[in-house]
């Protein structure tokens, strides 16, 4: 039940900072109570010399806290202004879809949250200073609060270093494609394997229509759908694939064997862009986009396209012998309650190679790497999966032969090489 919610919150940038502000406010209340308890204890013991000493310490710390308060917001603004420029440059160089890497980054959210929390804490600590200087009548001395503020400043400095390192890595194509590949394998690991076609789903009794706003089908709450299907004794079949664009009135669920309440449609999440949560093809889509952008005349960077082909081949090799097809989600008794269509082998191969193949003839480095990747995959897959690979190999060969005039250049471009040219 919490999995889709957790994924949606990871795709937002507001939740972590707001949660940190609430947490630091609670922490300040605890620290303030501790300061009052310390002063109350010393006054009860009539140890006014200790109270006077504490007042002197926090008065010295007040200058530091005031400086932190005045400088922190400026620091936040400068850091994130520069970072947004870096993200904009990276999205223009690679693909607009990599902005989600910045948004989902734990380091980015942690840094922004701690910076804001430090700023808020410094303001709250300044409100705790008592104008009374007589140790017999002072109500609080913000010693614990001041120490806590200094700890938060130290944590902010450490996170600032980690944040700069993370942002610089975002500018490196190797890190970006590695991150996309890693997330793609995460989706593959969580997804049930294809078990073959079900003999009978039962009669199709109704369709559940999408009633919300138009958008991309991001994910479905599998646990909720399985539970509702079990309660009503039906089997549900998800009609669009994850990543499809749906409009109001689109049938999204087919019901077999009975009827379900209309509110079941709330278990289907629609948004403005695709996510990695349940979308098996989204990683290949991003890798293909980066490769295409690299091969555009404005960028002309075939080495980046080769790096994308490396990862595309890696992902396809991982699913080369994996059963692919509609996945079956079962209830606790082992009964299939939800059938979900996912991309098959041919879909994934076409997604990974089709568009980059169209730009390969003018870039022998790319054609050589693609041929090597196709040959590697042909050696891995069973006989029934060879057709789409052979088709792409043939089409690439024909395209190079048509577009490259010199025989020596054609022969060079059609020689497989895992490094492209090197």
Coordinates of C-alpha atoms in Angstrom, one line a residue:
X1 CA 0.0 0.0 0.0
X2 CA 2.9 2.4 0.8
X3 CA 5.1 1.5 -2.2
X4 CA 3.3 3.7 -4.8
X5 CA 3.0 6.5 -2.3
X6 CA 6.7 6.3 -1.4
X7 CA 7.7 6.4 -5.1
X8 CA 5.5 9.4 -5.8
X9 CA 7.0 11.2 -2.8
X10 CA 10.5 10.5 -4.2
X11 CA 9.4 12.2 -7.4
X12 CA 8.6 15.4 -5.5
X13 CA 11.0 18.0 -4.1
X14 CA 8.8 19.5 -1.4
X15 CA 8.2 16.6 1.0
X16 CA 11.7 16.2 2.4
X17 CA 12.3 19.9 3.2
X18 CA 8.9 20.3 4.8
X19 CA 9.4 17.2 6.9
X20 CA 12.9 18.5 8.0
X21 CA 11.4 21.9 9.0
X22 CA 8.8 20.2 11.1
X23 CA 11.4 17.9 12.6
X24 CA 13.8 20.7 13.5
X25 CA 10.9 22.7 15.1
X26 CA 10.2 19.7 17.3
X27 CA 13.9 19.3 18.1
X28 CA 14.1 23.0 19.0
X29 CA 11.2 22.5 21.5
X30 CA 13.0 19.6 23.1
X31 CA 16.3 21.6 23.3
X32 CA 14.5 24.6 24.7
X33 CA 12.9 22.5 27.4
X34 CA 16.3 21.0 28.2
X35 CA 17.8 24.5 28.6
X36 CA 15.0 25.6 30.9
X37 CA 15.5 22.4 32.9
X38 CA 19.3 23.1 33.3
X39 CA 18.8 26.6 34.4
X40 CA 16.0 25.6 36.8
X41 CA 18.1 23.0 38.3
X42 CA 21.1 25.4 38.8
X43 CA 18.8 28.0 40.3
X44 CA 17.3 25.5 42.7
X45 CA 20.8 24.6 43.8
X46 CA 21.6 28.3 44.1
X47 CA 24.7 27.8 41.9
X48 CA 24.5 31.3 40.4
X49 CA 28.1 31.3 39.4
X50 CA 27.5 28.4 37.0
X51 CA 24.4 30.3 35.6
X52 CA 26.5 33.4 35.1
X53 CA 29.2 31.4 33.3
X54 CA 26.5 29.8 31.0
X55 CA 25.1 33.3 30.2
X56 CA 28.6 34.4 29.2
X57 CA 29.1 31.3 26.9
X58 CA 25.8 31.7 25.1
X59 CA 26.3 35.5 24.7
X60 CA 29.5 34.7 22.8
X61 CA 27.7 32.0 20.8
X62 CA 24.9 34.5 19.9
X63 CA 27.3 36.3 17.5
X64 CA 27.9 33.0 15.7
X65 CA 24.2 32.1 15.6
X66 CA 23.3 35.6 14.3
X67 CA 25.9 35.3 11.5
X68 CA 24.6 31.8 10.6
X69 CA 21.1 33.2 10.4
X70 CA 22.0 36.1 8.2
X71 CA 24.2 34.1 5.9
X72 CA 22.4 30.8 5.5
X73 CA 19.6 31.9 3.2
X74 CA 22.0 33.7 0.9
X75 CA 24.1 30.5 0.8
X76 CA 21.1 28.4 -0.1
X77 CA 20.1 30.7 -2.9
X78 CA 23.5 30.9 -4.4
X79 CA 24.1 27.1 -4.2
X80 CA 20.9 26.1 -5.8
X81 CA 20.9 28.8 -8.4
X82 CA 24.2 27.4 -9.7
X83 CA 22.9 23.9 -9.4
X84 CA 19.8 24.6 -11.4
X85 CA 22.1 26.0 -14.2
X86 CA 24.1 22.8 -14.1
X87 CA 21.0 20.7 -14.3
X88 CA 19.7 22.7 -17.2
X89 CA 23.0 22.2 -19.0
X90 CA 22.9 18.5 -18.3
X91 CA 19.3 18.2 -19.5
X92 CA 20.2 20.0 -22.7
X93 CA 23.2 17.8 -23.3
X94 CA 21.7 14.5 -22.5
X95 CA 17.9 14.5 -22.2
X96 CA 15.2 16.5 -20.3
X97 CA 14.2 13.2 -18.6
X98 CA 17.4 13.1 -16.6
X99 CA 16.2 16.0 -14.5
X100 CA 14.3 13.4 -12.5
X101 CA 17.7 12.0 -11.3
X102 CA 18.4 15.4 -9.7
X103 CA 14.9 15.5 -8.2
X104 CA 15.1 12.0 -6.8
X105 CA 18.6 12.3 -5.5
X106 CA 18.7 11.6 -1.8
X107 CA 21.9 13.8 -1.4
X108 CA 20.1 16.7 -3.1
X109 CA 17.1 16.5 -0.9
X110 CA 19.1 15.9 2.3
X111 CA 21.4 18.9 1.6
X112 CA 18.4 21.3 0.8
X113 CA 16.5 20.0 3.9
X114 CA 19.4 20.4 6.3
X115 CA 20.3 23.9 4.9
X116 CA 16.7 25.1 5.5
X117 CA 16.5 23.4 8.8
X118 CA 19.7 25.1 9.9
X119 CA 18.3 28.5 8.9
X120 CA 15.1 27.9 10.7
X121 CA 16.9 26.6 13.8
X122 CA 19.1 29.7 14.0
X123 CA 16.0 31.9 13.9
X124 CA 14.3 30.0 16.6
X125 CA 17.4 30.0 18.8
X126 CA 17.6 33.8 18.5
X127 CA 14.1 34.1 19.9
X128 CA 15.2 32.1 23.0
X129 CA 17.7 34.6 24.2
X130 CA 16.5 36.2 27.5
X131 CA 17.1 39.9 28.0
X132 CA 17.4 39.3 31.7
X133 CA 21.1 39.0 32.8
X134 CA 20.6 38.5 36.6
X135 CA 21.3 34.8 37.2
X136 CA 18.6 34.6 39.9
X137 CA 15.8 35.6 37.5
X138 CA 16.9 34.5 34.0
X139 CA 14.4 32.0 32.7
X140 CA 16.4 30.2 30.1
X141 CA 19.9 30.2 28.6
X142 CA 20.0 28.6 25.1
X143 CA 23.1 26.5 25.6
X144 CA 21.8 23.2 24.2
X145 CA 20.1 25.1 21.3
X146 CA 23.4 26.9 20.4
X147 CA 25.3 23.6 20.4
X148 CA 22.7 22.0 18.3
X149 CA 22.9 24.9 15.8
X150 CA 26.7 24.5 15.5
X151 CA 26.2 20.8 14.9
X152 CA 23.7 21.5 12.2
X153 CA 26.2 23.9 10.6
X154 CA 28.9 21.2 10.6
X155 CA 26.4 18.8 9.0
X156 CA 25.5 21.4 6.4
X157 CA 29.2 21.7 5.5
X158 CA 29.6 17.9 5.1
X159 CA 26.4 17.7 3.0
X160 CA 27.5 20.7 0.9
X161 CA 30.7 18.7 -0.1
X162 CA 28.6 15.6 -0.9
X163 CA 26.1 17.7 -2.8
X164 CA 28.7 19.4 -5.0
X165 CA 30.2 16.0 -5.8
X166 CA 26.8 14.6 -6.6
X167 CA 25.9 17.5 -8.9
X168 CA 29.3 17.3 -10.7
X169 CA 28.6 13.6 -11.3
X170 CA 25.3 14.5 -12.9
X171 CA 27.4 16.3 -15.6
X172 CA 29.2 13.1 -16.5
X173 CA 27.5 10.9 -19.1
X174 CA 29.0 7.7 -17.6
X175 CA 27.4 8.3 -14.2
X176 CA 24.1 9.2 -15.8
X177 CA 23.8 6.1 -18.0
X178 CA 25.0 4.0 -15.1
X179 CA 22.3 5.4 -12.9
X180 CA 19.6 4.8 -15.5
X181 CA 20.8 1.2 -16.0
X182 CA 20.9 0.6 -12.3
X183 CA 17.3 1.8 -11.9
X184 CA 16.2 -0.3 -14.9
X185 CA 17.6 -3.4 -13.2
X186 CA 15.8 -2.4 -10.1
X187 CA 12.5 -2.5 -12.0
X188 CA 13.4 -5.9 -13.5
X189 CA 14.2 -7.4 -10.1
X190 CA 10.9 -6.4 -8.6
X191 CA 8.8 -7.5 -11.5
X192 CA 7.3 -11.0 -11.4
X193 CA 8.3 -13.3 -14.3
X194 CA 6.0 -14.3 -17.1
X195 CA 4.3 -17.7 -16.3
X196 CA 2.6 -18.4 -19.6
X197 CA -0.9 -17.6 -20.8
X198 CA -3.7 -18.3 -18.4
X199 CA -6.1 -20.9 -19.7
X200 CA -9.3 -18.9 -18.8
X201 CA -9.8 -15.6 -17.2
X202 CA -13.5 -16.0 -17.2
X203 CA -16.1 -14.0 -19.0
X204 CA -15.3 -10.3 -19.4
X205 CA -18.1 -8.6 -17.5
X206 CA -17.2 -4.9 -17.5
X207 CA -14.6 -2.2 -18.1
X208 CA -13.4 0.3 -15.6
X209 CA -12.9 3.7 -17.3
X210 CA -10.4 6.3 -16.4
X211 CA -12.2 9.2 -14.7
X212 CA -9.3 11.5 -13.9
X213 CA -7.2 13.9 -15.9
X214 CA -5.3 12.9 -19.0
X215 CA -1.7 11.9 -18.5
X216 CA 0.8 9.1 -18.5
X217 CA 0.0 5.9 -16.7
X218 CA 2.7 5.9 -14.1
X219 CA 1.9 2.8 -12.0
X220 CA -0.9 0.9 -10.3
X221 CA -1.3 -0.1 -6.7
X222 CA -1.0 -3.8 -7.2
X223 CA -1.6 -4.8 -3.6
X224 CA -4.9 -2.8 -3.5
X225 CA -6.1 -4.2 -6.8
X226 CA -5.3 -7.8 -5.8
X227 CA -7.1 -7.3 -2.5
X228 CA -10.2 -5.8 -4.1
X229 CA -10.3 -8.4 -6.8
X230 CA -10.1 -11.2 -4.2
X231 CA -12.9 -9.5 -2.1
X232 CA -15.2 -9.5 -5.1
X233 CA -14.1 -12.8 -6.6
X234 CA -12.9 -11.4 -9.9
X235 CA -9.8 -11.3 -12.1
X236 CA -8.6 -7.9 -13.3
X237 CA -6.7 -7.2 -16.4
X238 CA -4.8 -3.9 -16.9
X239 CA -5.5 -2.8 -20.5
X240 CA -3.0 0.0 -21.1
X241 CA 0.7 -0.6 -20.4
X242 CA 2.6 1.4 -17.8
X243 CA 3.9 4.4 -19.7
X244 CA 0.9 4.7 -22.0
X245 CA -0.9 8.1 -22.3
X246 CA -4.5 7.8 -21.3
X247 CA -7.4 10.3 -21.6
X248 CA -10.7 10.5 -19.6
X249 CA -13.0 7.7 -20.7
X250 CA -10.2 5.3 -21.6
X251 CA -10.8 1.7 -20.4
X252 CA -8.1 0.9 -18.0
X253 CA -9.2 -2.3 -16.3
X254 CA -11.1 -5.3 -17.7
X255 CA -13.1 -7.2 -15.1
X256 CA -13.6 -11.0 -15.6
X257 CA -16.1 -12.9 -13.6
X258 CA -18.1 -10.3 -11.8
X259 CA -18.3 -6.6 -11.0
X260 CA -16.3 -4.2 -8.9
X261 CA -17.0 -0.7 -7.5
X262 CA -16.1 2.3 -9.6
X263 CA -13.7 3.6 -6.9
X264 CA -11.3 0.8 -8.0
X265 CA -10.0 3.2 -10.6
X266 CA -8.3 5.2 -7.8
X267 CA -5.7 2.5 -7.6
X268 CA -4.4 3.6 -11.0
X269 CA -2.0 6.5 -10.9
X270 CA -1.7 9.0 -13.8
X271 CA 0.9 11.8 -14.0
X272 CA 2.7 14.1 -16.4
X273 CA 5.7 11.9 -17.0
X274 CA 6.8 8.3 -16.8
X275 CA 8.5 6.9 -13.7
X276 CA 10.8 3.9 -13.0
X277 CA 8.5 2.4 -10.4
X278 CA 6.9 -0.2 -12.6
X279 CA 7.9 0.8 -16.1
X280 CA 10.2 -1.8 -17.6
X281 CA 10.9 0.1 -20.8
X282 CA 11.6 3.5 -19.4
X283 CA 15.3 2.9 -18.9
X284 CA 15.8 1.9 -22.5
X285 CA 13.7 4.9 -23.5
X286 CA 16.1 7.3 -21.7
X287 CA 19.2 5.6 -23.0
X288 CA 17.9 5.8 -26.6
X289 CA 17.1 9.5 -26.0
X290 CA 20.6 10.2 -24.8
X291 CA 22.1 8.3 -27.7
X292 CA 19.9 10.2 -30.2
X293 CA 20.8 13.5 -28.7
X294 CA 24.5 12.7 -28.9
X295 CA 24.2 11.8 -32.6
X296 CA 22.3 15.0 -33.5
X297 CA 24.3 17.5 -35.7
X298 CA 24.2 20.0 -32.9
X299 CA 26.1 17.7 -30.5
X300 CA 27.9 15.2 -32.7
X301 CA 29.2 13.0 -29.9
X302 CA 29.2 9.3 -31.1
X303 CA 31.2 8.2 -28.0
X304 CA 28.2 9.0 -25.8
X305 CA 26.0 7.0 -28.1
X306 CA 28.4 4.1 -27.8
X307 CA 28.2 4.3 -24.0
X308 CA 24.4 4.2 -24.3
X309 CA 24.6 1.1 -26.6
X310 CA 26.9 -0.5 -24.0
X311 CA 24.1 -0.2 -21.4
X312 CA 21.3 -1.1 -23.8
X313 CA 23.2 -4.3 -24.7
X314 CA 23.8 -5.0 -21.0
X315 CA 20.1 -4.7 -20.1
X316 CA 19.0 -6.8 -23.1
X317 CA 21.6 -9.5 -22.2
X318 CA 20.1 -9.6 -18.7
X319 CA 16.6 -10.4 -20.1
X320 CA 17.8 -12.5 -23.0
X321 CA 16.6 -15.8 -21.5
X322 CA 14.1 -14.3 -19.0
X323 CA 10.4 -15.2 -19.7
X324 CA 8.7 -12.0 -20.9
X325 CA 5.0 -11.3 -21.3
X326 CA 2.0 -10.5 -19.2
X327 CA 2.7 -10.9 -15.5
X328 CA 0.3 -12.4 -13.0
X329 CA -0.2 -11.0 -9.6
X330 CA -1.6 -13.5 -7.1
X331 CA -3.4 -13.2 -3.8
X332 CA -2.3 -15.0 -0.6
X333 CA -4.0 -18.2 -1.7
X334 CA -2.1 -18.3 -5.0
X335 CA -5.0 -17.3 -7.2
X336 CA -4.3 -14.9 -10.1
X337 CA -6.2 -11.7 -9.4
X338 CA -4.4 -9.1 -11.7
X339 CA -2.9 -9.6 -15.2
X340 CA -0.6 -6.8 -16.3
X341 CA 0.8 -6.5 -19.8
X342 CA 4.5 -5.6 -20.0
X343 CA 6.9 -5.1 -23.0
X344 CA 8.0 -8.4 -24.6
X345 CA 11.4 -9.2 -26.1
X346 CA 10.7 -7.7 -29.5
X347 CA 9.4 -4.5 -27.9
X348 CA 12.6 -4.1 -25.8
X349 CA 14.9 -4.8 -28.7
X350 CA 13.1 -2.3 -31.0
X351 CA 13.1 0.3 -28.2
X352 CA 16.8 0.0 -27.7
X353 CA 18.1 -0.1 -31.2
X354 CA 15.6 1.3 -33.8
X355 CA 16.2 5.0 -33.4
X356 CA 19.9 4.9 -32.8
X357 CA 20.2 2.6 -35.8
X358 CA 18.7 5.3 -38.0
X359 CA 21.6 7.7 -37.1
X360 CA 24.4 5.1 -37.3
X361 CA 25.4 5.2 -41.0
X362 CA 27.3 8.5 -40.7
X363 CA 29.0 7.3 -37.5
X364 CA 31.1 4.2 -38.0
X365 CA 31.9 4.1 -34.3
X366 CA 28.2 3.6 -33.6
X367 CA 27.5 1.1 -36.4
X368 CA 30.5 -1.0 -35.3
X369 CA 29.4 -1.0 -31.7
X370 CA 25.8 -1.8 -32.5
X371 CA 26.9 -4.8 -34.7
X372 CA 29.1 -6.1 -31.9
X373 CA 26.2 -5.8 -29.5
X374 CA 23.8 -7.5 -31.8
X375 CA 26.3 -10.3 -32.3
X376 CA 26.8 -10.7 -28.6
X377 CA 23.0 -10.9 -28.0
X378 CA 22.6 -13.4 -30.8
X379 CA 25.0 -15.7 -29.0
X380 CA 23.0 -15.5 -25.8
X381 CA 19.3 -15.7 -26.9
X382 CA 17.4 -18.9 -27.7
X383 CA 16.5 -19.5 -31.3
X384 CA 12.9 -18.1 -31.0
X385 CA 14.3 -14.7 -30.0
X386 CA 16.8 -14.3 -32.8
X387 CA 14.4 -12.7 -35.3
X388 CA 14.3 -9.1 -34.0
X389 CA 18.1 -9.1 -33.6
X390 CA 18.7 -10.4 -37.1
X391 CA 16.2 -7.9 -38.5
X392 CA 18.1 -5.0 -36.9
X393 CA 21.4 -6.4 -38.1
X394 CA 20.1 -6.7 -41.6
X395 CA 18.5 -3.3 -41.7
X396 CA 21.7 -1.7 -40.3
X397 CA 23.8 -3.4 -42.9
X398 CA 21.5 -2.3 -45.7
X399 CA 21.5 1.2 -44.4
X400 CA 25.2 1.5 -44.3
X401 CA 25.6 -0.1 -47.8
X402 CA 23.1 2.5 -49.2
X403 CA 24.6 5.6 -47.6
X404 CA 28.4 5.0 -47.4
X405 CA 29.8 5.3 -51.0
X406 CA 33.3 4.0 -50.5
X407 CA 33.7 0.2 -50.3
X408 CA 36.6 0.4 -47.8
X409 CA 34.5 2.7 -45.5
X410 CA 31.5 0.4 -45.8
X411 CA 33.7 -2.6 -44.8
X412 CA 35.1 -0.7 -41.9
X413 CA 31.7 0.5 -40.7
X414 CA 30.3 -3.1 -40.8
X415 CA 33.0 -4.7 -38.7
X416 CA 31.8 -5.4 -35.2
X417 CA 33.8 -3.7 -32.4
X418 CA 32.8 -3.5 -28.7
X419 CA 34.6 -0.2 -28.4
X420 CA 33.2 1.2 -31.6
X421 CA 36.5 2.4 -32.9
X422 CA 38.4 2.6 -29.6

